[in-house]
Amino acid sequence: MLAIPLKKGYENTGVEQSHAGQGMSAVKHVHNYRGFVFAKINDTGPGFEEFFGDSLSSFDNMVDRSPAGRLEVAGGVLR
């Protein structure tokens, strides 16, 4: 149960037997594109290139304009 914060607070609640209590599952479909990391949890559906298609040119445009050649996402996470 490494993925559960303050796990002692869950003792005798049955969480150990639940799916969540088993910890985090490895993500099989991970793609790094120009420093952006994308993950697909489901095994079905389109792959990275098929899903993003021509919109990847927008990422290229943003990164290519950066004097550092990379971008930093500041603030919250987009899920």
GROMACS .gro file of C-alpha atoms in nm, residues 24-76:
model
   53
   24MET     CA    1  -0.082   0.181  -0.818
   25SER     CA    2  -0.075  -0.020  -1.139
   26ALA     CA    3   0.198   0.033  -1.395
   27VAL     CA    4   0.091   0.229  -1.702
   28LYS     CA    5   0.175   0.038  -2.021
   29HIS     CA    6   0.123   0.313  -2.277
   30VAL     CA    7   0.355   0.606  -2.203
   31HIS     CA    8   0.490   0.842  -2.468
   32ASN     CA    9   0.734   1.130  -2.431
   33TYR     CA   10   0.693   1.392  -2.701
   34ARG     CA   11   0.935   1.683  -2.686
   35GLY     CA   12   0.946   1.666  -2.309
   36PHE     CA   13   0.571   1.629  -2.260
   37VAL     CA   14   0.477   1.295  -2.108
   38PHE     CA   15   0.147   1.137  -2.210
   39ALA     CA   16  -0.007   0.824  -2.060
   40LYS     CA   17  -0.297   0.614  -2.182
   41ILE     CA   18  -0.445   0.390  -1.915
   42ASN     CA   19  -0.680   0.193  -2.140
   43ASP     CA   20  -0.540  -0.076  -2.372
   44THR     CA   21  -0.801   0.001  -2.638
   45GLY     CA   22  -0.838   0.309  -2.851
   46PRO     CA   23  -0.605   0.499  -3.081
   47GLY     CA   24  -0.232   0.519  -3.027
   48PHE     CA   25  -0.044   0.840  -2.957
   49GLU     CA   26   0.020   0.951  -3.317
   50GLU     CA   27  -0.326   0.851  -3.434
   51PHE     CA   28  -0.495   1.040  -3.149
   52PHE     CA   29  -0.293   1.362  -3.177
   53GLY     CA   30  -0.230   1.356  -3.552
   54ASP     CA   31  -0.170   1.698  -3.704
   55SER     CA   32  -0.217   1.873  -3.369
   56LEU     CA   33   0.140   1.772  -3.279
   57SER     CA   34   0.251   2.061  -3.498
   58SER     CA   35   0.115   2.292  -3.225
   59PHE     CA   36   0.351   2.133  -2.972
   60ASP     CA   37   0.636   2.165  -3.221
   61ASN     CA   38   0.551   2.532  -3.276
   62MET     CA   39   0.550   2.610  -2.903
   63VAL     CA   40   0.873   2.425  -2.828
   64ASP     CA   41   1.055   2.558  -3.135
   65ARG     CA   42   0.974   2.918  -3.032
   66SER     CA   43   1.126   2.875  -2.688
   67PRO     CA   44   1.479   3.017  -2.662
   68ALA     CA   45   1.565   2.726  -2.432
   69GLY     CA   46   1.425   2.469  -2.676
   70ARG     CA   47   1.189   2.333  -2.413
   71LEU     CA   48   0.887   2.441  -2.210
   72GLU     CA   49   0.792   2.418  -1.847
   73VAL     CA   50   0.431   2.368  -1.743
   74ALA     CA   51   0.375   2.583  -1.435
   75GLY     CA   52   0.068   2.548  -1.220
   76GLY     CA   53  -0.175   2.260  -1.206
   0.00000   0.00000   0.00000
